[in-house]
Short mmCIF file of C-alpha atoms in Angstrom, two decimals:
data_model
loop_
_atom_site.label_atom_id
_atom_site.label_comp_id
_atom_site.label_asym_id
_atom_site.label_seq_id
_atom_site.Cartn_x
_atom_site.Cartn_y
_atom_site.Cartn_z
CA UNK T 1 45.02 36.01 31.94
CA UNK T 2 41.88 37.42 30.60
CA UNK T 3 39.28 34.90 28.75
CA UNK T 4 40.42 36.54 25.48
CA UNK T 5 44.03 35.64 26.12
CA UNK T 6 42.76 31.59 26.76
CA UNK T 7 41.36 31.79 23.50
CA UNK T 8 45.05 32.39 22.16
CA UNK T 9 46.20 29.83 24.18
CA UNK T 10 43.81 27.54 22.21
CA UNK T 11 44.36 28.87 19.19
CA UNK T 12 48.99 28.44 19.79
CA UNK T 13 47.77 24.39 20.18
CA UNK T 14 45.26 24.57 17.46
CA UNK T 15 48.50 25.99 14.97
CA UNK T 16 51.37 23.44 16.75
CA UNK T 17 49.02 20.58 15.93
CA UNK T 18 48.17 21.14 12.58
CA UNK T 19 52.01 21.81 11.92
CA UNK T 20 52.96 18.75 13.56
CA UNK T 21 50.07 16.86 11.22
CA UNK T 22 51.43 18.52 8.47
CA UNK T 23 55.23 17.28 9.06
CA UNK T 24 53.77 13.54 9.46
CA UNK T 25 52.35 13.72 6.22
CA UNK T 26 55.22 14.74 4.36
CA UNK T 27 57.19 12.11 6.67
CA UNK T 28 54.15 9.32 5.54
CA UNK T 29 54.97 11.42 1.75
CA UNK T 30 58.37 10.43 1.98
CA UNK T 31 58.67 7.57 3.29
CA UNK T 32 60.08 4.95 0.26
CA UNK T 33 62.22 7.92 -0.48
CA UNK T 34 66.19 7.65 -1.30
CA UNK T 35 67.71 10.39 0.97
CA UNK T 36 65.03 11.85 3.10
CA UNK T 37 65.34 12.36 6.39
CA UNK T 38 62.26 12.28 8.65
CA UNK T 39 61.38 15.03 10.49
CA UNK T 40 59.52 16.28 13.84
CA UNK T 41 58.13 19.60 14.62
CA UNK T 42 60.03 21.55 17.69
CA UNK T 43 58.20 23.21 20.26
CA UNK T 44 58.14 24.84 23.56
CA UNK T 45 55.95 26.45 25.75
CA UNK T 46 55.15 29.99 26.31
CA UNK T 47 55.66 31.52 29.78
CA UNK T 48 53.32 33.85 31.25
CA UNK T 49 53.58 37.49 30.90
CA UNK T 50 55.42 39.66 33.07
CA UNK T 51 53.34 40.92 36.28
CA UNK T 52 53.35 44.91 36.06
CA UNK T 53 51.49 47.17 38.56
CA UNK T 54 50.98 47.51 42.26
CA UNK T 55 47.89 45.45 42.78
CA UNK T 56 49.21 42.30 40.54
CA UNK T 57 49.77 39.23 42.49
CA UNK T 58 48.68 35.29 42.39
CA UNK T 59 50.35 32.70 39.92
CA UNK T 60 49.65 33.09 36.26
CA UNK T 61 49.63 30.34 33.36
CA UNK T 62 51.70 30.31 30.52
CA UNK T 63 50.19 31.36 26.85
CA UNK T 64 50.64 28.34 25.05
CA UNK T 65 52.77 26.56 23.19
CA UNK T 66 55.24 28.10 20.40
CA UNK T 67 56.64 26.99 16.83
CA UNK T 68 59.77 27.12 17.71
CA UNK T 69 60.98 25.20 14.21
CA UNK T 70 60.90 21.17 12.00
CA UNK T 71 64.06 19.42 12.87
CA UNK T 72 66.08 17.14 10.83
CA UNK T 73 66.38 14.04 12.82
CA UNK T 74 70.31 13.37 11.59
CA UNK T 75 72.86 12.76 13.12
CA UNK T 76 76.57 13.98 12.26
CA UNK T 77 78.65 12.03 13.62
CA UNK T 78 76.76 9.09 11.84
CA UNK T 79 76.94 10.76 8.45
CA UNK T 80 80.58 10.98 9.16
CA UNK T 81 81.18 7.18 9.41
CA UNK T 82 79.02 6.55 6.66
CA UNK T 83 81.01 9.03 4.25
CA UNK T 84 84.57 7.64 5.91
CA UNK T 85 83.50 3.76 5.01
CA UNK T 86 81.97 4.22 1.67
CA UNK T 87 85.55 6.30 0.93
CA UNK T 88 87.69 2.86 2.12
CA UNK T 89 84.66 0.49 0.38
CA UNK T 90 84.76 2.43 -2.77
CA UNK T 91 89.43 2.33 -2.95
CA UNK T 92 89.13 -1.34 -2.35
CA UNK T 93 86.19 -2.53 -4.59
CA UNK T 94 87.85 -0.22 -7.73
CA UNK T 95 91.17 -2.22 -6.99
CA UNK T 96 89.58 -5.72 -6.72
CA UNK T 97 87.32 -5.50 -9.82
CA UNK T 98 90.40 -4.12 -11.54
CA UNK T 99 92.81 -7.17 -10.15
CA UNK T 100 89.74 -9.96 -10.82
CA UNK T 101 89.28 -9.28 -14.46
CA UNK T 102 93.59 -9.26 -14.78
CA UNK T 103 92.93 -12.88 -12.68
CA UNK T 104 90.34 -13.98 -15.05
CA UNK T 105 92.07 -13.33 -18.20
CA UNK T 106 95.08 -15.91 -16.87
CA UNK T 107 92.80 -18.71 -17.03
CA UNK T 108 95.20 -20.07 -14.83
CA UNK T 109 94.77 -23.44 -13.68
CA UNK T 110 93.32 -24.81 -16.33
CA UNK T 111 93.83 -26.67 -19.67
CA UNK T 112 93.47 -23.04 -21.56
CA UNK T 113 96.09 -21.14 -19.52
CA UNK T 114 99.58 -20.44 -20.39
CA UNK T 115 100.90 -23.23 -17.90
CA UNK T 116 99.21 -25.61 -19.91
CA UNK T 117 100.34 -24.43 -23.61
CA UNK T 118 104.12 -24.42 -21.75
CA UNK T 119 103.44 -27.80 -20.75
CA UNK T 120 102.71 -28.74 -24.35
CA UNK T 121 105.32 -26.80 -25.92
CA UNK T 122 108.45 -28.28 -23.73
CA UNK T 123 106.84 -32.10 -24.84
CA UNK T 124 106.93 -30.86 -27.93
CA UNK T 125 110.43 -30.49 -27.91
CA UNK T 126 111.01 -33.66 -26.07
CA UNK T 127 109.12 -35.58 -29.05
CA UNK T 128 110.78 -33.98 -31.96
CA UNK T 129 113.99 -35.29 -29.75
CA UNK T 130 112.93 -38.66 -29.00
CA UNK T 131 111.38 -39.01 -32.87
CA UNK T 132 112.74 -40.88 -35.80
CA UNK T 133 111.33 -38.48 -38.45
CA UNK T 134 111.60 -34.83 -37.70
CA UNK T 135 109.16 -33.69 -40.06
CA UNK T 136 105.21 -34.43 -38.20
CA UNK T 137 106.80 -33.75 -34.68
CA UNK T 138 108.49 -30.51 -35.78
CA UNK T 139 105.25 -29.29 -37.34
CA UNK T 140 103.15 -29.89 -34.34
CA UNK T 141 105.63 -27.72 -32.31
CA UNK T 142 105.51 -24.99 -34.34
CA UNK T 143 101.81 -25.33 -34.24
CA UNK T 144 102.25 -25.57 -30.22
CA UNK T 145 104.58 -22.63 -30.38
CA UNK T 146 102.16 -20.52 -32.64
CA UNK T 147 99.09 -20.92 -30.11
CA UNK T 148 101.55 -19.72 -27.13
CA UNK T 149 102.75 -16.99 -28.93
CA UNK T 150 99.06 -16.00 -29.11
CA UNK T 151 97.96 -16.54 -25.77
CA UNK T 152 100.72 -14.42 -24.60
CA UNK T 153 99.91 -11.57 -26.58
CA UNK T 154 95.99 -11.94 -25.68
CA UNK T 155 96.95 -12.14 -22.42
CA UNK T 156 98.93 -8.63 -22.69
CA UNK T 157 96.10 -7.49 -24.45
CA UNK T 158 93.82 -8.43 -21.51
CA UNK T 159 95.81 -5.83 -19.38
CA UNK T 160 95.80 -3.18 -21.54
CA UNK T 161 92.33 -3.86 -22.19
CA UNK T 162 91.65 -3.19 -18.46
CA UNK T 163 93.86 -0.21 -18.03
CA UNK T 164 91.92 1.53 -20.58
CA UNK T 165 88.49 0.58 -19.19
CA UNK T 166 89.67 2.13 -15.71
CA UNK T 167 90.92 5.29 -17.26
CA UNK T 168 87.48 5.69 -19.42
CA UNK T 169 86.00 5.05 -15.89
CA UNK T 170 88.47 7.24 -14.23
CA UNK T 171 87.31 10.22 -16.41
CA UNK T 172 83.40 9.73 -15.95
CA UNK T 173 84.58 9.41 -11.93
CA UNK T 174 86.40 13.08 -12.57
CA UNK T 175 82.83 14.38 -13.96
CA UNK T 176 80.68 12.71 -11.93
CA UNK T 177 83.11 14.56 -8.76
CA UNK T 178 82.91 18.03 -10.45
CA UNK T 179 78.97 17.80 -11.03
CA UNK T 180 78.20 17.14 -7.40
CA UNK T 181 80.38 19.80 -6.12
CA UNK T 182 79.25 22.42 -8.19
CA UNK T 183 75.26 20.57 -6.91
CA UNK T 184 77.07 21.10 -3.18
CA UNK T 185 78.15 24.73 -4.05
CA UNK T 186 74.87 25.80 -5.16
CA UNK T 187 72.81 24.21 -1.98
CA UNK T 188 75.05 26.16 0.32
CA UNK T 189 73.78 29.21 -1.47
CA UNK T 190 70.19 27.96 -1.39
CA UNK T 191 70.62 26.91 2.43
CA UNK T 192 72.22 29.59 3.44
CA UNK T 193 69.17 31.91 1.76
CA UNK T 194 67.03 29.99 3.74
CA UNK T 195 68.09 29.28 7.07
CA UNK T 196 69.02 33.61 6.64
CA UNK T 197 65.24 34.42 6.02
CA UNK T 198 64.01 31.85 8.77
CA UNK T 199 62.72 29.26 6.79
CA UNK T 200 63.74 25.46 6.79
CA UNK T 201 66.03 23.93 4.41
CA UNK T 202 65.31 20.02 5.30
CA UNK T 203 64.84 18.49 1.66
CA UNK T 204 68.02 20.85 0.76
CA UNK T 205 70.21 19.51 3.65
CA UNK T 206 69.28 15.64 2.45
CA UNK T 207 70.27 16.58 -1.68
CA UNK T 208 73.53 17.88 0.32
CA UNK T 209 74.39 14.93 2.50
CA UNK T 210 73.32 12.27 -0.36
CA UNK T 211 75.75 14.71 -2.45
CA UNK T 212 78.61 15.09 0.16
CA UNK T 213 78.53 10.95 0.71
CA UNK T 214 79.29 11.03 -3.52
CA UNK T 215 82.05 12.68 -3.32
CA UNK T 216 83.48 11.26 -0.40
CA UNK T 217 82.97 7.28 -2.19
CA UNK T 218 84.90 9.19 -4.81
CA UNK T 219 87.60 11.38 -3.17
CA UNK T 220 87.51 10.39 0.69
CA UNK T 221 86.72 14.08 1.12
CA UNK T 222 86.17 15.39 4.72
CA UNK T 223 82.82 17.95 5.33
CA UNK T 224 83.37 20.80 7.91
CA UNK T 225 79.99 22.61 8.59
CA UNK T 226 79.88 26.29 9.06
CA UNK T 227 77.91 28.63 11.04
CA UNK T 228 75.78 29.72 8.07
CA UNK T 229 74.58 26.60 7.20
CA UNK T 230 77.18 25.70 4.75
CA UNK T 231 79.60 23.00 4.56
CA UNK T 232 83.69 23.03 3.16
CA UNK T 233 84.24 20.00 1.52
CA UNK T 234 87.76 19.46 1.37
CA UNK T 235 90.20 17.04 -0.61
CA UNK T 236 93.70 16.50 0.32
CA UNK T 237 93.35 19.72 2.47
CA UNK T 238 92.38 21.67 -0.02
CA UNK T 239 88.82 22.91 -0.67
CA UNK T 240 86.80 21.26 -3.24
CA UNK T 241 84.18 23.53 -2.43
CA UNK T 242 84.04 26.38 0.15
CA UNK T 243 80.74 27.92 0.58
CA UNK T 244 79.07 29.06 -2.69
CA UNK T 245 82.34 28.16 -4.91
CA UNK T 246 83.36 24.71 -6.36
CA UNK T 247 86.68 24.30 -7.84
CA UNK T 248 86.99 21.68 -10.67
CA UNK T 249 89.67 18.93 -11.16
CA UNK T 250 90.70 17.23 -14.24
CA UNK T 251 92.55 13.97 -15.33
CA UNK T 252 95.97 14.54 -16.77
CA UNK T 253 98.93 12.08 -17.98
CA UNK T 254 99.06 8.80 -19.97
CA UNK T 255 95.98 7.84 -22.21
CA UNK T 256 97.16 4.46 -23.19
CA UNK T 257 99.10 2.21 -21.31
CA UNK T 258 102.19 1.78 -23.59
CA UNK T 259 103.25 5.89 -22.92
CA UNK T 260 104.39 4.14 -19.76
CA UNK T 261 103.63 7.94 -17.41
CA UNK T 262 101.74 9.04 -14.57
CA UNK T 263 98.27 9.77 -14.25
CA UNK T 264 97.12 12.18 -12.28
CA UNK T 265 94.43 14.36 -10.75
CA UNK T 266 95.02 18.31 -10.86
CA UNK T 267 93.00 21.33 -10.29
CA UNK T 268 91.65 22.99 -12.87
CA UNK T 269 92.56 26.51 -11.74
CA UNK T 270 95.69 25.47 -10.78
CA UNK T 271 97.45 24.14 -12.78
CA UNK T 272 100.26 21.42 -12.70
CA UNK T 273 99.25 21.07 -8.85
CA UNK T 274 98.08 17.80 -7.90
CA UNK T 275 95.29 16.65 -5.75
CA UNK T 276 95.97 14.45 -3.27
CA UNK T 277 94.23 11.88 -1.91
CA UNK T 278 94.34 8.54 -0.12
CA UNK T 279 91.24 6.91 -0.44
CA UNK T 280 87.71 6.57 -2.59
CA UNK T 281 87.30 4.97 -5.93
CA UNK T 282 89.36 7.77 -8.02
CA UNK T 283 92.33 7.38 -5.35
CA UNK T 284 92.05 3.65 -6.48
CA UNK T 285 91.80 3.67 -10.18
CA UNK T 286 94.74 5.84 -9.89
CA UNK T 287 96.63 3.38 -7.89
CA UNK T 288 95.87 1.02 -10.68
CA UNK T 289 97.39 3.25 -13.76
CA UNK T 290 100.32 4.59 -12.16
CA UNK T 291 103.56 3.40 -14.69
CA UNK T 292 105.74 -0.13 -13.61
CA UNK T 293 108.58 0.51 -11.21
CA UNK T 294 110.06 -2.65 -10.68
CA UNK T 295 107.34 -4.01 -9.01
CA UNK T 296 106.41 -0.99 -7.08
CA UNK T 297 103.80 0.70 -9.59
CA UNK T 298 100.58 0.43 -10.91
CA UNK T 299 99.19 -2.75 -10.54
CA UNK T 300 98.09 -3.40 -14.18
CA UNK T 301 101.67 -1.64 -15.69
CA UNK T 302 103.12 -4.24 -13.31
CA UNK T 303 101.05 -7.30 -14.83
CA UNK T 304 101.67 -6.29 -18.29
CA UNK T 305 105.38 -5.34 -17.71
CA UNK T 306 105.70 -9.31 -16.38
CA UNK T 307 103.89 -10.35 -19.79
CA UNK T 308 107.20 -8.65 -21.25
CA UNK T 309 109.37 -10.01 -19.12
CA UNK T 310 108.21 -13.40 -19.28
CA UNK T 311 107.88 -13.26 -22.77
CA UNK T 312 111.60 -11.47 -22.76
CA UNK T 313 113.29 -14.33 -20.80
CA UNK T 314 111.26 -17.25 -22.76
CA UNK T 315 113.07 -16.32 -25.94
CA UNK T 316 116.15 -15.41 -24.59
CA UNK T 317 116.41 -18.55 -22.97
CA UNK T 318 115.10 -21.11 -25.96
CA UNK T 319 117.42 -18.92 -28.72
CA UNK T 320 120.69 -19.29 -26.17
CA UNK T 321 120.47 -22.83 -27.04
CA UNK T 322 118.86 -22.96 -30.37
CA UNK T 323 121.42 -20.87 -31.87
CA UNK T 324 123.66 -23.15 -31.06
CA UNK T 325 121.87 -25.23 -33.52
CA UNK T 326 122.10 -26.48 -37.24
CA UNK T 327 119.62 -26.33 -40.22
CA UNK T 328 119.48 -28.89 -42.55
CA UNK T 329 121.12 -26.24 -45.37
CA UNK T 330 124.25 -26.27 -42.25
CA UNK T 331 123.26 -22.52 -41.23
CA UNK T 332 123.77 -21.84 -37.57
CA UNK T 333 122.65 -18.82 -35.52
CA UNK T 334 119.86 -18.97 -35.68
CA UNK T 335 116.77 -18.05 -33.41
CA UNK T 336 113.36 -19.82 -32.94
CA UNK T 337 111.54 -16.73 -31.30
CA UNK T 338 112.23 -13.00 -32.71
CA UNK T 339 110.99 -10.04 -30.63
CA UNK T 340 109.57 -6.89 -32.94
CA UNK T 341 111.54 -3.36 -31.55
CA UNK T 342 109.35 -0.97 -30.88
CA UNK T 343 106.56 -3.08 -29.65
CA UNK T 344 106.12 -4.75 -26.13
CA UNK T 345 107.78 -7.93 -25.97
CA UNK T 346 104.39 -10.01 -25.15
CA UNK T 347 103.51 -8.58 -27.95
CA UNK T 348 106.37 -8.39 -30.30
CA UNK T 349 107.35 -12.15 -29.93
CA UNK T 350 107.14 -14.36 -33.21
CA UNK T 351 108.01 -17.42 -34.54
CA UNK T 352 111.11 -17.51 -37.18
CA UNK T 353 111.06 -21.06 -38.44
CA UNK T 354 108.14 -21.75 -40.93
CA UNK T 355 108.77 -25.85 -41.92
CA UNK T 356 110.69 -28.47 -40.43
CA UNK T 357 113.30 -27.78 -42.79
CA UNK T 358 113.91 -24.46 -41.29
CA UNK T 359 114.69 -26.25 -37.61
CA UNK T 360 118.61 -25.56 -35.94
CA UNK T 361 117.98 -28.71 -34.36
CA UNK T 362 121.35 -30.76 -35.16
CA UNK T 363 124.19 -29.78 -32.96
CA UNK T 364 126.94 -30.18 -35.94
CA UNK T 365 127.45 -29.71 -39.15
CA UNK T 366 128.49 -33.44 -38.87
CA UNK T 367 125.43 -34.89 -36.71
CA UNK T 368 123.07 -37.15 -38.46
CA UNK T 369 119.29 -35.68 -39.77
CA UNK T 370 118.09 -37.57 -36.62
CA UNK T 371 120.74 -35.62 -33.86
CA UNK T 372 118.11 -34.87 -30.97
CA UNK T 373 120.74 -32.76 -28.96
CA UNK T 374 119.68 -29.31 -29.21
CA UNK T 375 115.69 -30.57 -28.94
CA UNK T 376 116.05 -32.50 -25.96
CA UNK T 377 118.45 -29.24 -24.42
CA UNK T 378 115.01 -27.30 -24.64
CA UNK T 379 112.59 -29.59 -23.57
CA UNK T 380 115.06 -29.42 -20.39
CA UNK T 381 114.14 -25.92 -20.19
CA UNK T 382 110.76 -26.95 -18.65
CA UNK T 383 112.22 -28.55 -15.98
CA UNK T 384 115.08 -26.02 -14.90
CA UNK T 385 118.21 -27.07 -16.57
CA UNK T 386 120.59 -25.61 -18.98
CA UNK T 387 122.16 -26.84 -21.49
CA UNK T 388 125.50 -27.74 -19.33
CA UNK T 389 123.28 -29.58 -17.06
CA UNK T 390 123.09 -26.39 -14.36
CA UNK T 391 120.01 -25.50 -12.70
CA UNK T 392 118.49 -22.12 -13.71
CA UNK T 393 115.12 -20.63 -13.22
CA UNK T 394 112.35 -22.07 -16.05
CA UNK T 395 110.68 -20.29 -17.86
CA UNK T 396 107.56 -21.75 -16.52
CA UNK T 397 108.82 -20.91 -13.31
CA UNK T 398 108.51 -17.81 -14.08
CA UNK T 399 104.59 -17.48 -15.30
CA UNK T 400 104.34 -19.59 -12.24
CA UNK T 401 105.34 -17.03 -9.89
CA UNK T 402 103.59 -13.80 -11.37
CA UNK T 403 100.48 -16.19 -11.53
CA UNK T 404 101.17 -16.54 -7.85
CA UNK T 405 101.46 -12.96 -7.38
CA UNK T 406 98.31 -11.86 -9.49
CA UNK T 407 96.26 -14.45 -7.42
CA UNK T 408 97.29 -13.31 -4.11
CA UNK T 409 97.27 -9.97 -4.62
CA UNK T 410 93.81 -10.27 -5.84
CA UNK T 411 92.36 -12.46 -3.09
CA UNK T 412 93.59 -9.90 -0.61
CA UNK T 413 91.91 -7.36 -2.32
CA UNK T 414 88.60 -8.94 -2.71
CA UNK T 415 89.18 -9.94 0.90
CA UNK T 416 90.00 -5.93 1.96
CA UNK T 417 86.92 -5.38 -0.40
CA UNK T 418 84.55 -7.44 0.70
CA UNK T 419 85.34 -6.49 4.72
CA UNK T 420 85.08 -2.78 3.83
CA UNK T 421 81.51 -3.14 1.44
CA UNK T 422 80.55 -4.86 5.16
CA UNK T 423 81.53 -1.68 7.10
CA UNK T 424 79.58 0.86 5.09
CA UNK T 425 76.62 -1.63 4.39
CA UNK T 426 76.79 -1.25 8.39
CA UNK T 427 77.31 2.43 8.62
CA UNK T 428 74.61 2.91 6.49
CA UNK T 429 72.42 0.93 7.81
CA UNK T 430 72.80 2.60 11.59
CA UNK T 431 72.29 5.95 9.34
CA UNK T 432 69.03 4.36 8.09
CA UNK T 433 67.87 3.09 11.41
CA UNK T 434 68.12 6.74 12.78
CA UNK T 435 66.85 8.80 10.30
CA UNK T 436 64.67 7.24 7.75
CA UNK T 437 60.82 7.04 8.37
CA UNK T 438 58.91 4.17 10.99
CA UNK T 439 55.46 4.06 9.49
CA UNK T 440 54.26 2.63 13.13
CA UNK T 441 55.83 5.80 14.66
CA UNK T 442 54.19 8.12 12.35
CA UNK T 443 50.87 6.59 12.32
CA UNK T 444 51.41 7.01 16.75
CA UNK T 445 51.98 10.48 16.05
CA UNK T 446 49.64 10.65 13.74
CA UNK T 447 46.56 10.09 16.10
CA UNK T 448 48.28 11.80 18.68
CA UNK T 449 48.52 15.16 16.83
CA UNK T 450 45.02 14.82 15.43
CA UNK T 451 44.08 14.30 19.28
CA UNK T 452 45.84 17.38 19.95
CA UNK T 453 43.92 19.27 17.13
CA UNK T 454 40.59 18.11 18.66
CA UNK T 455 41.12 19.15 21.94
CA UNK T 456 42.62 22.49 20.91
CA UNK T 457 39.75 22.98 18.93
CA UNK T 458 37.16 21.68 21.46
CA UNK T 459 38.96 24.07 23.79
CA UNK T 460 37.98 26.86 21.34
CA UNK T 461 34.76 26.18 21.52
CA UNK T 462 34.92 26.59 24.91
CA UNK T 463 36.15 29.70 25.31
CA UNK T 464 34.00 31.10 22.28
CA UNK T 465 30.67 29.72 24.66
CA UNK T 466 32.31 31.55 27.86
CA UNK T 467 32.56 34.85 25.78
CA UNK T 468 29.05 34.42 24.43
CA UNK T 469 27.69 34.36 28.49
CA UNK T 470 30.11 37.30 28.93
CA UNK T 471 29.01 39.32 26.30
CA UNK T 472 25.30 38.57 25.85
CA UNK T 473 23.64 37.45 28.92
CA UNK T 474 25.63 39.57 31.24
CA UNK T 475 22.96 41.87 33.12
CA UNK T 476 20.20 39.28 32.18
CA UNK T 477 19.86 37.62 35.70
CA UNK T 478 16.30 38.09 37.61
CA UNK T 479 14.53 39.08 34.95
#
């Protein structure tokens, strides 16, 4: 190597240092922020040049070291995990905030639940039995009866209250999952550009991934990379977004409860095909507003269609007995609870007797004003008995049980929840631990590229003082 070519030697070191200076900083830049991925500068050294000619022999040095590129310091298979686990954290937690509210709005134990106003309501019955004056106890019940009337139709409310807040949330879930994957579509197309013209595409790569995880919270979608730098993100299967195209989905189906159908997720342009998908929060919400099928639908069509039932079998079971009943004015037939058509039960169910006056409560036309028959029959509703004495399923059996249900259901959820918000906290964390920036690292690598610079450059010098003894005091010795 002539002295000429050691001055390029210097001068390949001089250029790898101040590059890998130049990463550090924007590493040191970057270092509070969401997304980035630090980076290092890749290099390797030059070997020597061929030897050509008869007379060229002896060992020869390499040229110096060359750019070879700035990694990303990622890793896949941990980006992977941490899109997998925030797809299972984001199904569950949809589900359990969903279930909790539904658990809340029971109030259940607790002097303002339902069990409590049934409680109330059967004494009731039993004191307008075991009184001598009909009148004060009678009112009171019907003042009992009027408060759970209400509570059941808040508490149906409450339901179809929450269905309505998932499917609002479902549809901003729907835009937030198109937005991103037309964002994914157009970084391939930037990336691919770029990685084409042999340039870097780091702070493109980290919108991508922080883009990909998105839509994998939402959809559970898998990412295949490509040789061009893009990624597929698929759904169900199907792509979502395949290289510089994003296909859209929309929400289709029910829009309030009550229309009792499906909702669904279907591609835009496709229509009437569904996309499927197991996982992520818009795989849970729709989980959650699928229609009741006899216990095997969506959970909140389930709760509300037990609100009917219970509300259903409550007045079927009082008016059975009641009707066998006498006013004072001798009518019989008559029924204490009416349920509106056309409306939900839970929320149809009213009160027909106004006064005392209007109470079936005397078993015959012959019984005395004070006959306590058909009132204490009732009040043995609470406790499991018909009116031949029989044992039957309560009323307040049943709220009992889908109380039961709701809380169980729910506490497995926030227990499923809770263990899968712990598995991508931890998968996120190991992603964090590999790629985010160590300020004690940089600041090492820091000093150690700037002592790289200075020797390069003191190297230089060097050289530059060996050519000036070549070229200007050659000759000059002796004189």
């Amino acid at each position: 190597m002539s002295t000429f070519g050691g001055l390029n030697t210097a001068y390949t070191g001089l250029v790898a240092a101040r590059q890998g200076l130049n990463v550090v900083g924007q590493n040191i830049a970057n270092a509070n922020t969401d997304g980035y991925t630090r980076q290092r500068v890749s290099t390797s050294a030059l070997g020597a040049t061929a030897s050509t000619g008869v007379f060229s022999h002896g060992a020869r040095v390499g040229e110096g070291v060359a750019m070879d590129g700035i990694e990303r310091l990622a890793s896949a298979q941990l980006d992977a995990r941490v899109r997998a686990t925030a797809a299972t954290a984001g199904y569950t937690a949809v589900r359990a905030n969903a279930l909790a509210s539904v658990e809340d709005s029971l109030n259940e134990p607790g002097e303002n639940g339902i069990s409590a106003k049934l409680d109330e309501f059967w004494a009731g019955w039993q004191t307008l039995a075991n009184g001598t004056d009909t009148a004060a106890p009678a009112a009171l019940l019907l003042g009992t009866a009027g408060e759970l009337v209400t509570q059941i139709s808040e508490g149906y409310q409450a339901v179809s209250n929450e269905w309505s807040s998932v499917r609002t949330d479902l549809n901003h879930m729907v835009s937030e999952l198109n937005g991103a994957a037309t964002q994914v579509a157009a970084l391939n197309v930037q990336i691919r550009q770029s990685l084409a013209t042999g340039g870097t595409a780091n702070e493109l790569l980290d919108q991508r991934t922080s883009l990909t995880t998105t839509i994998a919270a939402l959809t559970g979608a898998s990412v295949t990379e490509q040789a061009d730098g893009t990624v597929n993100v698929l759904v169900g299967g199907n792509a979502l977004v395949s290289g510089g195209i994003a296909h859209q989905v929309r929400v289709t189906g029910a829009r309030v409860m009550q229309d009792n159908k499906s909702v669904q997720l279907e591609w835009t342009d496709n229509a009437q095909t569904p996309v499927s998908m197991a996982s992520g929060e818009i795989a849970g919400a729709l989980s959650l507003l699928g229609p009741a099928s006899s216990g095997a639908g969506g959970a909140l069509a389930e709760a509300a269609a037990s609100y009917n039932s219970f509300a259903s079998d409550l007045a079927d079971k009082v008016n059975a007995i009641y009707s066998t009943g006498f006013t004072q004015a001798d009518a019989t037939d008559q029924k204490f609870f009416a349920v509106a058509s056309g409306a939900p039960a839970a929320q149809g169910l009213s009160i027909l007797p106004k006064a005392s006056a209007d109470m079936a409560v005397r078993a015959s036309k012959d019984s005395g004003e004070y006959d306590s028959t058909i009132a204490d029959a009732i009040a043995q509703l609470g406790a499991g008995f018909a009116a031949d004495g029989s044992v039957i399923v309560s009323p307040s059996t049943v709220w009992s049980d889908f109380v039961t249900k709701t809380g169980v259901l729910t506490q497995t959820e926030l227990q499923s929840a809770s263990l899968a918000s712990s598995m991508s906290s931890g998968a996120t964390n190991q992603q964090l631990a590999n790629s985010s920036v160590d300020l004690d690292e940089e600041n090492v690598n820091l000093l150690m590229f700037q002592h790289a610079y200075q020797g390069a450059a003191r190297m230089m010098t060097a050289v530059d003082e060996m050519l000036d003894t070549l070229i200007n005091r050659t000759g000059l010795v002796g004189r």
